Amino acid sequence: MEVRIAAITAADTLDVRRPVLRPGRPPEDARYAGDDDAETLHLGAFVDGRLVGVATIIREPPPGEDDPGAWRVRGMATLPDHRGRGLGARLLDGLLEHARGSGGRWVWCTARIGAVSLYRRAGFEPEGAPF
């Protein structure tokens, strides 16, 4: 199994996001503010040349804060038949490396309960309400 992590476009993320979205959360072709900004990075996990996982990070402080050194992991998704193979961790590592290399001082995220262990292994700690 050959795995490659590489930068992709916002449009490329839809091929993985569509099949994993829960009904009504968000529309399958949703575009987000900042998707194509220079301060946004989309990464793809390719297994044997096929895109099977995606992740996005954007320079953005948490609500109510004004810190230009803050980055937000905005989303991650892996096709169901490729989960549990370490792809999420590799994608997250790539996002964190990008944030550090771009002068980021800290990274935050909101996560579904199913992803909590992935983020904790990467050093994230919950703050406030459960993440």
mmCIF file of C-alpha atoms in Angstrom, residues 23-103:
data_model
loop_
_atom_site.group_PDB
_atom_site.id
_atom_site.type_symbol
_atom_site.label_atom_id
_atom_site.label_comp_id
_atom_site.label_asym_id
_atom_site.label_seq_id
_atom_site.Cartn_x
_atom_site.Cartn_y
_atom_site.Cartn_z
ATOM 1 C CA PRO A 23 -27.649 13.800 6.265
ATOM 2 C CA GLY A 24 -28.198 17.550 6.443
ATOM 3 C CA ARG A 25 -24.720 18.372 7.843
ATOM 4 C CA PRO A 26 -23.741 20.459 5.766
ATOM 5 C CA PRO A 27 -24.952 20.300 2.166
ATOM 6 C CA GLU A 28 -22.667 18.007 0.198
ATOM 7 C CA ASP A 29 -21.398 20.777 -2.076
ATOM 8 C CA ALA A 30 -20.958 23.378 0.669
ATOM 9 C CA ARG A 31 -18.212 25.890 0.065
ATOM 10 C CA TYR A 32 -16.693 27.725 2.996
ATOM 11 C CA ALA A 33 -15.370 31.240 3.428
ATOM 12 C CA GLY A 34 -11.640 31.136 2.897
ATOM 13 C CA ASP A 35 -11.613 27.856 0.942
ATOM 14 C CA ASP A 36 -9.357 29.310 -1.729
ATOM 15 C CA ASP A 37 -7.408 31.812 0.385
ATOM 16 C CA ALA A 38 -3.635 31.724 0.643
ATOM 17 C CA GLU A 39 -4.117 31.193 4.399
ATOM 18 C CA THR A 40 -5.898 27.859 3.821
ATOM 19 C CA LEU A 41 -4.337 24.467 3.155
ATOM 20 C CA HIS A 42 -6.228 21.407 1.933
ATOM 21 C CA LEU A 43 -4.382 18.093 2.139
ATOM 22 C CA GLY A 44 -5.311 14.786 0.588
ATOM 23 C CA ALA A 45 -4.309 11.259 1.563
ATOM 24 C CA PHE A 46 -3.793 9.119 -1.515
ATOM 25 C CA VAL A 47 -3.601 5.330 -1.243
ATOM 26 C CA ASP A 48 -2.274 3.678 -4.375
ATOM 27 C CA GLY A 49 -3.103 6.885 -6.250
ATOM 28 C CA ARG A 50 -6.722 7.123 -5.050
ATOM 29 C CA LEU A 51 -7.855 10.086 -2.894
ATOM 30 C CA VAL A 52 -9.308 8.534 0.280
ATOM 31 C CA GLY A 53 -8.854 11.198 2.972
ATOM 32 C CA VAL A 54 -8.927 14.992 3.212
ATOM 33 C CA ALA A 55 -8.136 17.646 5.793
ATOM 34 C CA THR A 56 -8.243 21.449 5.890
ATOM 35 C CA ILE A 57 -6.548 24.043 8.082
ATOM 36 C CA ILE A 58 -7.143 27.793 7.949
ATOM 37 C CA ARG A 59 -5.560 30.736 9.744
ATOM 38 C CA GLU A 60 -8.448 31.733 12.002
ATOM 39 C CA PRO A 61 -8.707 32.591 15.707
ATOM 40 C CA PRO A 62 -11.476 31.120 17.859
ATOM 41 C CA PRO A 63 -14.682 33.159 18.202
ATOM 42 C CA GLY A 64 -14.144 36.250 20.336
ATOM 43 C CA GLU A 65 -10.353 36.204 19.986
ATOM 44 C CA ASP A 66 -8.018 38.157 17.752
ATOM 45 C CA ASP A 67 -4.785 36.186 17.448
ATOM 46 C CA PRO A 68 -3.123 36.107 14.014
ATOM 47 C CA GLY A 69 -1.018 33.151 15.179
ATOM 48 C CA ALA A 70 -4.041 30.870 15.601
ATOM 49 C CA TRP A 71 -4.928 28.176 13.052
ATOM 50 C CA ARG A 72 -8.102 26.097 12.965
ATOM 51 C CA VAL A 73 -8.366 22.525 11.780
ATOM 52 C CA ARG A 74 -11.622 23.037 9.923
ATOM 53 C CA GLY A 75 -12.337 19.507 8.852
ATOM 54 C CA MET A 76 -11.074 16.009 8.247
ATOM 55 C CA ALA A 77 -12.691 13.052 6.529
ATOM 56 C CA THR A 78 -11.600 9.567 5.483
ATOM 57 C CA LEU A 79 -13.584 7.155 3.369
ATOM 58 C CA PRO A 80 -15.037 4.423 5.608
ATOM 59 C CA ASP A 81 -13.089 1.589 3.978
ATOM 60 C CA HIS A 82 -9.795 3.357 4.769
ATOM 61 C CA ARG A 83 -10.346 4.283 8.417
ATOM 62 C CA GLY A 84 -8.106 2.902 11.116
ATOM 63 C CA ARG A 85 -4.984 2.912 8.933
ATOM 64 C CA GLY A 86 -3.321 6.019 10.377
ATOM 65 C CA LEU A 87 -4.320 8.302 7.522
ATOM 66 C CA GLY A 88 -6.045 10.815 9.830
ATOM 67 C CA ALA A 89 -2.914 11.098 11.952
ATOM 68 C CA ARG A 90 -0.745 11.644 8.879
ATOM 69 C CA LEU A 91 -3.102 14.312 7.574
ATOM 70 C CA LEU A 92 -3.198 16.033 10.969
ATOM 71 C CA ASP A 93 0.609 15.949 11.170
ATOM 72 C CA GLY A 94 0.770 17.668 7.769
ATOM 73 C CA LEU A 95 -1.665 20.366 8.871
ATOM 74 C CA LEU A 96 0.266 21.028 12.094
ATOM 75 C CA GLU A 97 3.560 21.179 10.199
ATOM 76 C CA HIS A 98 2.068 23.747 7.825
ATOM 77 C CA ALA A 99 0.746 25.894 10.699
ATOM 78 C CA ARG A 100 4.142 25.831 12.467
ATOM 79 C CA GLY A 101 5.967 26.657 9.228
ATOM 80 C CA SER A 102 3.617 29.601 8.653
ATOM 81 C CA GLY A 103 4.301 31.168 12.044
#
